[in-house]
PDB file of C-alpha atoms in Angstrom:
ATOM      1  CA  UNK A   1     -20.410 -23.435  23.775  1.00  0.00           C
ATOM      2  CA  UNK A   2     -17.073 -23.231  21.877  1.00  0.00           C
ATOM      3  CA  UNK A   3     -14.761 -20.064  22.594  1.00  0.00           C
ATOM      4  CA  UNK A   4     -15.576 -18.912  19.395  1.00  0.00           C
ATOM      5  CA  UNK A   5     -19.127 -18.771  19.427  1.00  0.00           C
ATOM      6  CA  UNK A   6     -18.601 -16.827  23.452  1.00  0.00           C
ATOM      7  CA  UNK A   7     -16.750 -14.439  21.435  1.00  0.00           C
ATOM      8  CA  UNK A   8     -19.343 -13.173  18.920  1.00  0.00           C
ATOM      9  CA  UNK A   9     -22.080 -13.278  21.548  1.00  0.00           C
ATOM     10  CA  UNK A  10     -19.772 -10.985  23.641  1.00  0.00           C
ATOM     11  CA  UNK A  11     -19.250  -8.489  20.752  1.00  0.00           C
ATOM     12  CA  UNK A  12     -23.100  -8.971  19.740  1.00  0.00           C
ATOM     13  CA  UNK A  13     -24.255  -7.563  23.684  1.00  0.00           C
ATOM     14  CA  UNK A  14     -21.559  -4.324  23.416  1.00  0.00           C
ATOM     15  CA  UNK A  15     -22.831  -3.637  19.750  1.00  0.00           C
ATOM     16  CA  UNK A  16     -26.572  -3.744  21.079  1.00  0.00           C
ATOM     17  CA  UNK A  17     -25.646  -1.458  24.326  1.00  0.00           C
ATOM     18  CA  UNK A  18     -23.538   0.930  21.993  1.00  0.00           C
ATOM     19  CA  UNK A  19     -27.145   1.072  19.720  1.00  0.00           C
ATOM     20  CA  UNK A  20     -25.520  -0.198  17.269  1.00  0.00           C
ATOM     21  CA  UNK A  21     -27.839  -2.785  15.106  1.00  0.00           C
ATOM     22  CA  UNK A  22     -26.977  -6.446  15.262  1.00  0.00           C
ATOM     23  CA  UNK A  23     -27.652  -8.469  12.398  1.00  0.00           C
ATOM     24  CA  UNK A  24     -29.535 -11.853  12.248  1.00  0.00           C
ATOM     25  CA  UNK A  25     -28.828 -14.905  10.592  1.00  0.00           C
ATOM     26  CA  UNK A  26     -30.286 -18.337  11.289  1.00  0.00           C
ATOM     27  CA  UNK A  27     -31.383 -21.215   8.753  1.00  0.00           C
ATOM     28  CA  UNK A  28     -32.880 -24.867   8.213  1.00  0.00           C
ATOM     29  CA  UNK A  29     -33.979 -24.597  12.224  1.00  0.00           C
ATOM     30  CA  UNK A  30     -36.263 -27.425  13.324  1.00  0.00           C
ATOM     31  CA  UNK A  31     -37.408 -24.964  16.348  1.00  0.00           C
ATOM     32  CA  UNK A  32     -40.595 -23.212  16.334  1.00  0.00           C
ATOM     33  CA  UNK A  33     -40.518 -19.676  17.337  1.00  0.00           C
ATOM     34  CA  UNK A  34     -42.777 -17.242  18.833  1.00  0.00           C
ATOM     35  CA  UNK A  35     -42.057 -13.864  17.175  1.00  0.00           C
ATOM     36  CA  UNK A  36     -40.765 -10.612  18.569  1.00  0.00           C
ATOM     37  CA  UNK A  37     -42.177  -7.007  19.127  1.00  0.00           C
ATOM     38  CA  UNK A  38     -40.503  -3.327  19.049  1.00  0.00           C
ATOM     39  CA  UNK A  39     -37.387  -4.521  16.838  1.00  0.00           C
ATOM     40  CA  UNK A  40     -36.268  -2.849  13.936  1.00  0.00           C
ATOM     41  CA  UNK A  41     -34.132  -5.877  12.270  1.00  0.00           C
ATOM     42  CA  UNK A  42     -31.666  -4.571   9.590  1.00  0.00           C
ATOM     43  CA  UNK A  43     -30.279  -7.101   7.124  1.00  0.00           C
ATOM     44  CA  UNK A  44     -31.696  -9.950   8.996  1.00  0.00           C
ATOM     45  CA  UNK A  45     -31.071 -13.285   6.669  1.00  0.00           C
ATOM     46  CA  UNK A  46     -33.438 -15.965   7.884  1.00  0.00           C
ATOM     47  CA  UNK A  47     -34.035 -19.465   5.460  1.00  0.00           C
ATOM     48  CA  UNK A  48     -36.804 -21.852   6.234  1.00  0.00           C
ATOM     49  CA  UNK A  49     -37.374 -20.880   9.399  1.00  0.00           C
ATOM     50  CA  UNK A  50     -40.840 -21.864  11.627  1.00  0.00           C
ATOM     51  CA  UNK A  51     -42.934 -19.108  13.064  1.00  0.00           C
ATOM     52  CA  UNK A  52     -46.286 -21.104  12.726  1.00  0.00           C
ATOM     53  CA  UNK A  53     -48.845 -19.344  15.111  1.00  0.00           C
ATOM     54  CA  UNK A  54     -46.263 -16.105  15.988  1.00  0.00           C
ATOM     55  CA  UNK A  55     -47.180 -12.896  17.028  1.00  0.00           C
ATOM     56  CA  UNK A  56     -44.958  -9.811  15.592  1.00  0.00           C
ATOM     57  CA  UNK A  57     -45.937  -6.445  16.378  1.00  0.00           C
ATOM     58  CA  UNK A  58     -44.297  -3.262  15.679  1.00  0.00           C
ATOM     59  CA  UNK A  59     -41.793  -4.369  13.778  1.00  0.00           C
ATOM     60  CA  UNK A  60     -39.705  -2.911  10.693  1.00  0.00           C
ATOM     61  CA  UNK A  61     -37.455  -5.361   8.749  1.00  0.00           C
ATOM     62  CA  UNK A  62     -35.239  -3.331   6.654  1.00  0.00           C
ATOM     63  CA  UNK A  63     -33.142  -5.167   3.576  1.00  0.00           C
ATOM     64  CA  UNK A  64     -33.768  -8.159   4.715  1.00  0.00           C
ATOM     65  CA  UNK A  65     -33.806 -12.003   3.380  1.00  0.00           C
ATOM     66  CA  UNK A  66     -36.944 -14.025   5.075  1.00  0.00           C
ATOM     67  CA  UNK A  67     -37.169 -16.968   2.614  1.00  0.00           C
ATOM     68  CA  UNK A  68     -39.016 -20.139   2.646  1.00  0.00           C
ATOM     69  CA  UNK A  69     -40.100 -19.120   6.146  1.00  0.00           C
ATOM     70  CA  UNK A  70     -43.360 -20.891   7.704  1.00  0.00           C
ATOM     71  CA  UNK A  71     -45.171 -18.084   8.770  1.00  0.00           C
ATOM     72  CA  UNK A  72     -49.198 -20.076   8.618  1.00  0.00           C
ATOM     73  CA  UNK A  73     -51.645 -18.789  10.899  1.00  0.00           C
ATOM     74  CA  UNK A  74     -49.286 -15.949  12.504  1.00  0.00           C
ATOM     75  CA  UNK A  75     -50.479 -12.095  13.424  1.00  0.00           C
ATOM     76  CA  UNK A  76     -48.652  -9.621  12.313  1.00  0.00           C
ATOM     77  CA  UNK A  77     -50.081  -5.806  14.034  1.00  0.00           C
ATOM     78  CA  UNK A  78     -47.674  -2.905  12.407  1.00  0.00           C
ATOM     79  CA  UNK A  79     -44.785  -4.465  10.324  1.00  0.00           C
ATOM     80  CA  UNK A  80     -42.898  -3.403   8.084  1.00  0.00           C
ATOM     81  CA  UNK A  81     -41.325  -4.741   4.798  1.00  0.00           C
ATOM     82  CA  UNK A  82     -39.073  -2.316   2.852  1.00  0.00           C
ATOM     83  CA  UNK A  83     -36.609  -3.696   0.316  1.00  0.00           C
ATOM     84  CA  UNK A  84     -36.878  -7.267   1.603  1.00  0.00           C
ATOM     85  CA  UNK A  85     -36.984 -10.881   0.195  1.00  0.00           C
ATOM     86  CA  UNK A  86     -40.008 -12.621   0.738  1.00  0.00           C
ATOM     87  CA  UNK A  87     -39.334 -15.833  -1.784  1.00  0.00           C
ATOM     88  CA  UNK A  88     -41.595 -18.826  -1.130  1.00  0.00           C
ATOM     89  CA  UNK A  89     -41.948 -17.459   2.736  1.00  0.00           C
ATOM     90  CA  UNK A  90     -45.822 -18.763   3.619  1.00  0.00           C
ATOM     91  CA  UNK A  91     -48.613 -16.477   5.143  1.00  0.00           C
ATOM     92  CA  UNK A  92     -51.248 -18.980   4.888  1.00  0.00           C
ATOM     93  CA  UNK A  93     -54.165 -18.344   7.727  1.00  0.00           C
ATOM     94  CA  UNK A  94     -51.979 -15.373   8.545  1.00  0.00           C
ATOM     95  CA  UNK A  95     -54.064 -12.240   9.608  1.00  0.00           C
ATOM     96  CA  UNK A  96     -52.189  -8.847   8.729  1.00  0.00           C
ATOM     97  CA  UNK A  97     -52.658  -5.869  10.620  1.00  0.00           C
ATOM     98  CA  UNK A  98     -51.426  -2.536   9.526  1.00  0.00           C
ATOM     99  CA  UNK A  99     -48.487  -4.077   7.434  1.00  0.00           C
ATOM    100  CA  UNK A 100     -46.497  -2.679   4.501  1.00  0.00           C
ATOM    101  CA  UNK A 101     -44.693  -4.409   1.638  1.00  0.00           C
ATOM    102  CA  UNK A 102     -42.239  -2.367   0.126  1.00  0.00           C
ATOM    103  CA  UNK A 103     -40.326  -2.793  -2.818  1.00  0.00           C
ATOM    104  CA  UNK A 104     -40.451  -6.045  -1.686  1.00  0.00           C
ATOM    105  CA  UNK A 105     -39.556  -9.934  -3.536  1.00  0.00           C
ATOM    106  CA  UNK A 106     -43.181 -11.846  -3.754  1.00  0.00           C
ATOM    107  CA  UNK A 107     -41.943 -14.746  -5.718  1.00  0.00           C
ATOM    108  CA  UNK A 108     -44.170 -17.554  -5.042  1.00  0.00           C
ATOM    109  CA  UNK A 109     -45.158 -16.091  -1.268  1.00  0.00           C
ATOM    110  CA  UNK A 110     -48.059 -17.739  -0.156  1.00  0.00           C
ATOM    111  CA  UNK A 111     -50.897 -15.817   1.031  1.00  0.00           C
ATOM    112  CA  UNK A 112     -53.291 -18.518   0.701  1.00  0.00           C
ATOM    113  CA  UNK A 113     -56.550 -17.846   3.542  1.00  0.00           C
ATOM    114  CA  UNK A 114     -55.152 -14.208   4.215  1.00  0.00           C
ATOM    115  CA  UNK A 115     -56.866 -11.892   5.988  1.00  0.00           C
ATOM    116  CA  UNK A 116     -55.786  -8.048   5.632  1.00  0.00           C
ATOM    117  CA  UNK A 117     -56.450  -4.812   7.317  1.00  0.00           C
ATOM    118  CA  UNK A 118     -55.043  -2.044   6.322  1.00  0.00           C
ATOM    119  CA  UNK A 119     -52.823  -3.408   4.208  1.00  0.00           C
ATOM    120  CA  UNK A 120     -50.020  -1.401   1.902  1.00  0.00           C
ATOM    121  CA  UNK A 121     -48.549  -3.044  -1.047  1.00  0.00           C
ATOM    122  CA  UNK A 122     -45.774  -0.176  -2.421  1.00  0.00           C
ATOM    123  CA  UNK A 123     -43.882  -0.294  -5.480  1.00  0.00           C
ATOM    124  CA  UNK A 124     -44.136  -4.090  -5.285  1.00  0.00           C
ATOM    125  CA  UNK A 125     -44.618  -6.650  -8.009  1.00  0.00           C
ATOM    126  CA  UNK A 126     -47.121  -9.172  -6.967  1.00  0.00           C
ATOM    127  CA  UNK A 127     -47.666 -10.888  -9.950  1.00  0.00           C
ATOM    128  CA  UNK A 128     -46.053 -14.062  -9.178  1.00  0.00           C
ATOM    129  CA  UNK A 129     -47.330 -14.525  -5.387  1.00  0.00           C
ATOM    130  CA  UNK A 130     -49.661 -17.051  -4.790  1.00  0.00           C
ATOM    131  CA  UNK A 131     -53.626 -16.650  -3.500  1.00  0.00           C
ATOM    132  CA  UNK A 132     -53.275 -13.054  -2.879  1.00  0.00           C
ATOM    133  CA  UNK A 133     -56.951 -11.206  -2.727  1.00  0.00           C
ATOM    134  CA  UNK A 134     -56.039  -8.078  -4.543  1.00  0.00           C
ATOM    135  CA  UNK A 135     -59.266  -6.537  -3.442  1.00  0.00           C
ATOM    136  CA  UNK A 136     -58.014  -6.457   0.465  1.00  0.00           C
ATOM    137  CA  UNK A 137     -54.976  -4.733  -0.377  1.00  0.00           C
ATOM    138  CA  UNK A 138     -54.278  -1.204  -0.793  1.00  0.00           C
ATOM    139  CA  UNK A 139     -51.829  -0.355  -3.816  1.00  0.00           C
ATOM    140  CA  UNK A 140     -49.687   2.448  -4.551  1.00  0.00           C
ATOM    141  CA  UNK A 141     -47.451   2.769  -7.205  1.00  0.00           C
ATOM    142  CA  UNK A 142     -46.885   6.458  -7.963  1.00  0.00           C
ATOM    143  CA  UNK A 143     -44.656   8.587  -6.441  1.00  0.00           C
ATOM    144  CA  UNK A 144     -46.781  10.899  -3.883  1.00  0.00           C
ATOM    145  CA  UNK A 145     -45.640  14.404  -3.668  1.00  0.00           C
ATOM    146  CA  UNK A 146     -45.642  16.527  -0.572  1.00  0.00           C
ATOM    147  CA  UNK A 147     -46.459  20.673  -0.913  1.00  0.00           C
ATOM    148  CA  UNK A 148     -46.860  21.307   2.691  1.00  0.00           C
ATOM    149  CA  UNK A 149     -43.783  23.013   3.471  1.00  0.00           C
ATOM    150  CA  UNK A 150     -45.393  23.306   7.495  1.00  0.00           C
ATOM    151  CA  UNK A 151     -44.912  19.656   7.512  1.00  0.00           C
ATOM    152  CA  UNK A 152     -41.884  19.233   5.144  1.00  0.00           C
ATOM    153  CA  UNK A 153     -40.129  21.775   8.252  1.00  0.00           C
ATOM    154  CA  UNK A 154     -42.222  19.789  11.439  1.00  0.00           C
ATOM    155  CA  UNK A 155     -40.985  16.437   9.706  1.00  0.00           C
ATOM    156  CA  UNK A 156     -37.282  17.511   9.295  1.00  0.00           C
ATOM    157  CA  UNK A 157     -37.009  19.019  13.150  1.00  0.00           C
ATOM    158  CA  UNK A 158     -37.889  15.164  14.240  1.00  0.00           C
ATOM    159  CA  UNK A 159     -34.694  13.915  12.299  1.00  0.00           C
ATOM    160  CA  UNK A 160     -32.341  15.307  14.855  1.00  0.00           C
ATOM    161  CA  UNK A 161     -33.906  12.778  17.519  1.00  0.00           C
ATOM    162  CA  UNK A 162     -31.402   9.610  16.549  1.00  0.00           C
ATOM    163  CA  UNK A 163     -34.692   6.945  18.186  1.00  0.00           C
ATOM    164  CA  UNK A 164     -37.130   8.572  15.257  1.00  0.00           C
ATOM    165  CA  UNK A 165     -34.645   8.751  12.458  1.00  0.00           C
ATOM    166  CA  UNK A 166     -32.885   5.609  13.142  1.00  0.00           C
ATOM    167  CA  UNK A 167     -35.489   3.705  11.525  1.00  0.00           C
ATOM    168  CA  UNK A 168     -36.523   5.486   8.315  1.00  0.00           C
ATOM    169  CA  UNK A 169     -39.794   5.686   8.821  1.00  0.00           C
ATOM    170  CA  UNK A 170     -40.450   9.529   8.056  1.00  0.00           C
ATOM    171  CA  UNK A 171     -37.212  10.563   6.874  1.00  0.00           C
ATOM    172  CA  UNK A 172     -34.824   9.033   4.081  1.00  0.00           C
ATOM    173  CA  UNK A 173     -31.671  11.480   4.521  1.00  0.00           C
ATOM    174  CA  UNK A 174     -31.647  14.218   7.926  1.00  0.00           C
ATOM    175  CA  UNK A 175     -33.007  16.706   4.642  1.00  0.00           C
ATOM    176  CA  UNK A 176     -35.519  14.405   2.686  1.00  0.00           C
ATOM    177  CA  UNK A 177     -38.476  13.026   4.249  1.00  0.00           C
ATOM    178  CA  UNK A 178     -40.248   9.622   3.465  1.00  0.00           C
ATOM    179  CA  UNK A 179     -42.586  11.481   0.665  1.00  0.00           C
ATOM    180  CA  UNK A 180     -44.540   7.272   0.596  1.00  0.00           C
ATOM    181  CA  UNK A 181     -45.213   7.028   4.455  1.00  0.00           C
ATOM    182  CA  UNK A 182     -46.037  10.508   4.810  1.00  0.00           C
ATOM    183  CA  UNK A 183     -48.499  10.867   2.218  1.00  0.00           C
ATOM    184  CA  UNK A 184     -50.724   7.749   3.684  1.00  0.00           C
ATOM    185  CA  UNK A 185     -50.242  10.077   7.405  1.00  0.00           C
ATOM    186  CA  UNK A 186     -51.604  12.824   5.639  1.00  0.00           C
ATOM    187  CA  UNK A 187     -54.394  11.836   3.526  1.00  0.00           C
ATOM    188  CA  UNK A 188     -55.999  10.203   7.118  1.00  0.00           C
ATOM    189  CA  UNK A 189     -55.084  13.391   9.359  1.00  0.00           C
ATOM    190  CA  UNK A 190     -54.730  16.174   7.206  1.00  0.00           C
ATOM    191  CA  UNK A 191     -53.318  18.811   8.769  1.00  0.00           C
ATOM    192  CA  UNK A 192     -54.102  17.581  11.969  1.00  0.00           C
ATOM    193  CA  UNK A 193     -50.682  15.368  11.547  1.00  0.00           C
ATOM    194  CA  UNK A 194     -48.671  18.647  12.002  1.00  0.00           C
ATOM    195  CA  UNK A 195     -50.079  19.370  15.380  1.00  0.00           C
ATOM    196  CA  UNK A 196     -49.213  16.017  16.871  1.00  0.00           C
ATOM    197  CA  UNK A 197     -45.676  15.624  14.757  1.00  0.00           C
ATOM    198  CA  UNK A 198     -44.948  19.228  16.993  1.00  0.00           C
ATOM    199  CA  UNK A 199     -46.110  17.413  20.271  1.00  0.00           C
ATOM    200  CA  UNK A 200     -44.069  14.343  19.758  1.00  0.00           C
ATOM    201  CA  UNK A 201     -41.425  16.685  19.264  1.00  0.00           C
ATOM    202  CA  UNK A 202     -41.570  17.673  22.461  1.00  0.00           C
ATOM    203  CA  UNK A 203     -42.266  14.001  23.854  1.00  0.00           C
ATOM    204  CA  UNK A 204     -39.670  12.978  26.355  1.00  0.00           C
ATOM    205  CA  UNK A 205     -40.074   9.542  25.740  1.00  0.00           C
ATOM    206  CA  UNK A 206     -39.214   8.496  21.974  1.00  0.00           C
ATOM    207  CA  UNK A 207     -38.236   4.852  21.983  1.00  0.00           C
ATOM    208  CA  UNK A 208     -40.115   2.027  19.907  1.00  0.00           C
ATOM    209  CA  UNK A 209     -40.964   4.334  16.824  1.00  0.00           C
ATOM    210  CA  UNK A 210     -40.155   1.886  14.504  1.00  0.00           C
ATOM    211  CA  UNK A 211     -43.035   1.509  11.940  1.00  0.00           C
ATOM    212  CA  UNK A 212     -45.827   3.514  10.173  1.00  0.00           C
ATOM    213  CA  UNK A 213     -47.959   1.750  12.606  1.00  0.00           C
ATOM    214  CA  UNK A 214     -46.130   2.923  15.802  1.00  0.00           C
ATOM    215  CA  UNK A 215     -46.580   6.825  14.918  1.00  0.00           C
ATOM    216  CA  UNK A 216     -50.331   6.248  13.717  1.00  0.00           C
ATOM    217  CA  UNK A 217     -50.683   4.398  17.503  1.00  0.00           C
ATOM    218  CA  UNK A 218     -49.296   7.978  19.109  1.00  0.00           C
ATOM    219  CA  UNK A 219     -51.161  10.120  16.714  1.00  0.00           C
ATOM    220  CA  UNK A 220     -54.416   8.688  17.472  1.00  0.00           C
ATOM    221  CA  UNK A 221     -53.771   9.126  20.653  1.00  0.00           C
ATOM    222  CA  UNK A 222     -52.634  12.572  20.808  1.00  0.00           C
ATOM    223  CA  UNK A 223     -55.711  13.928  18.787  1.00  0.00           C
ATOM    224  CA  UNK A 224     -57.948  11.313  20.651  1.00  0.00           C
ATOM    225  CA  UNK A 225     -59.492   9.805  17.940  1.00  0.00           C
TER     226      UNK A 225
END
């Protein structure tokens, strides 16, 4: 390993103890990886990559670039997609869990042999993906709007814990909440979501609340459902 190269990996282990988010880039590699949990990857940039038969779960990649990547036969259990590149990436035989797409690049994706559960498609154009089953998709294009102002307040007391913010998931600024994510909370738990939002609150332990799927995981099992 050149001196160079020690360098960066150096500066890359005092960013992640700092919590500061490292960014990934990696192309054209021959090796087949196995996928990752609990990550929230921020501007990753990943070209033709191989994660044939990976598992992801609970993870969020935020404005990222995951092109031409071989992603056939993988699992994917609570990840999210916001404002990323897909372009000729391949989910064929993939089975999709609790996953969100949005605002996401579908050019020629492949999602030929798909299976989905619980799947979000938001403010995305799918028109030019390939083999997607429309009718095992959710789709939401309009803007939801939020009138609960109990929840609007229990939402905006969680943005002062940096490990539930950090990630966007229910807030977009410290004084505007995620009106998309929220509104697919609150049309399965009604009001019921305020009551556990207030105990999570007072949770001790806040790490891995990365995705839509991690707070629907802690929900569930606050209420018991």
């Amino acid at each position: 390993m050149g001196r160079g190269k020690k360098r960066r990996k150096v500066k890359q282990k005092l960013k992640r103890k700092s919590g500061k988010l490292v960014r990934f880039c990696l192309s054209n590699s021959s090796k087949k990886y196995s996928g990752f949990s609990n990550k929230f990857c921020y501007q990753t940039n990943i070209h033709n990559l191989i994660y044939k038969d990976a598992i992801f779960d609970n993870v969020k990649f935020q404005n990222s670039n995951i092109t031409e990547c071989n992603l056939k036969n993988t699992k994917l259990t609570g990840v999210d997609f916001y404002n990323s590149n897909l372009k000729k990436s391949k989910f064929e035989n993939a089975k999709l869990k609790d996953v969100i797409f949005f605002n996401c690049n579908l050019k020629n994706t492949d999602f030929k042999n798909t299976k989905f559960e619980n799947v979000f498609f938001i403010s995305t154009n799918f028109d030019y993906c390939k083999n997607l089953n429309k009718e095992e998709i959710i789709i939401i294009k309009e803007y939801p709007k939020i009138d609960n102002q109990s929840l609007i307040n229990a939402i905006l007391e969680l943005s002062k814990f940096t490990k539930l913010y950090k990630s966007n998931v229910l807030h977009v600024k410290k004084n505007k909440i995620n009106n998309w994510n929220i509104s697919i909370l609150y049309s399965k738990y009604s009001h019921d979501l305020i009551r556990a939002l207030k105990a999570l609150k007072n949770r001790k332990d806040k790490r891995n609340f990365i995705t839509l799927y991690s707070y629907k995981k802690f929900i569930e099992s606050y209420l018991k459902i």
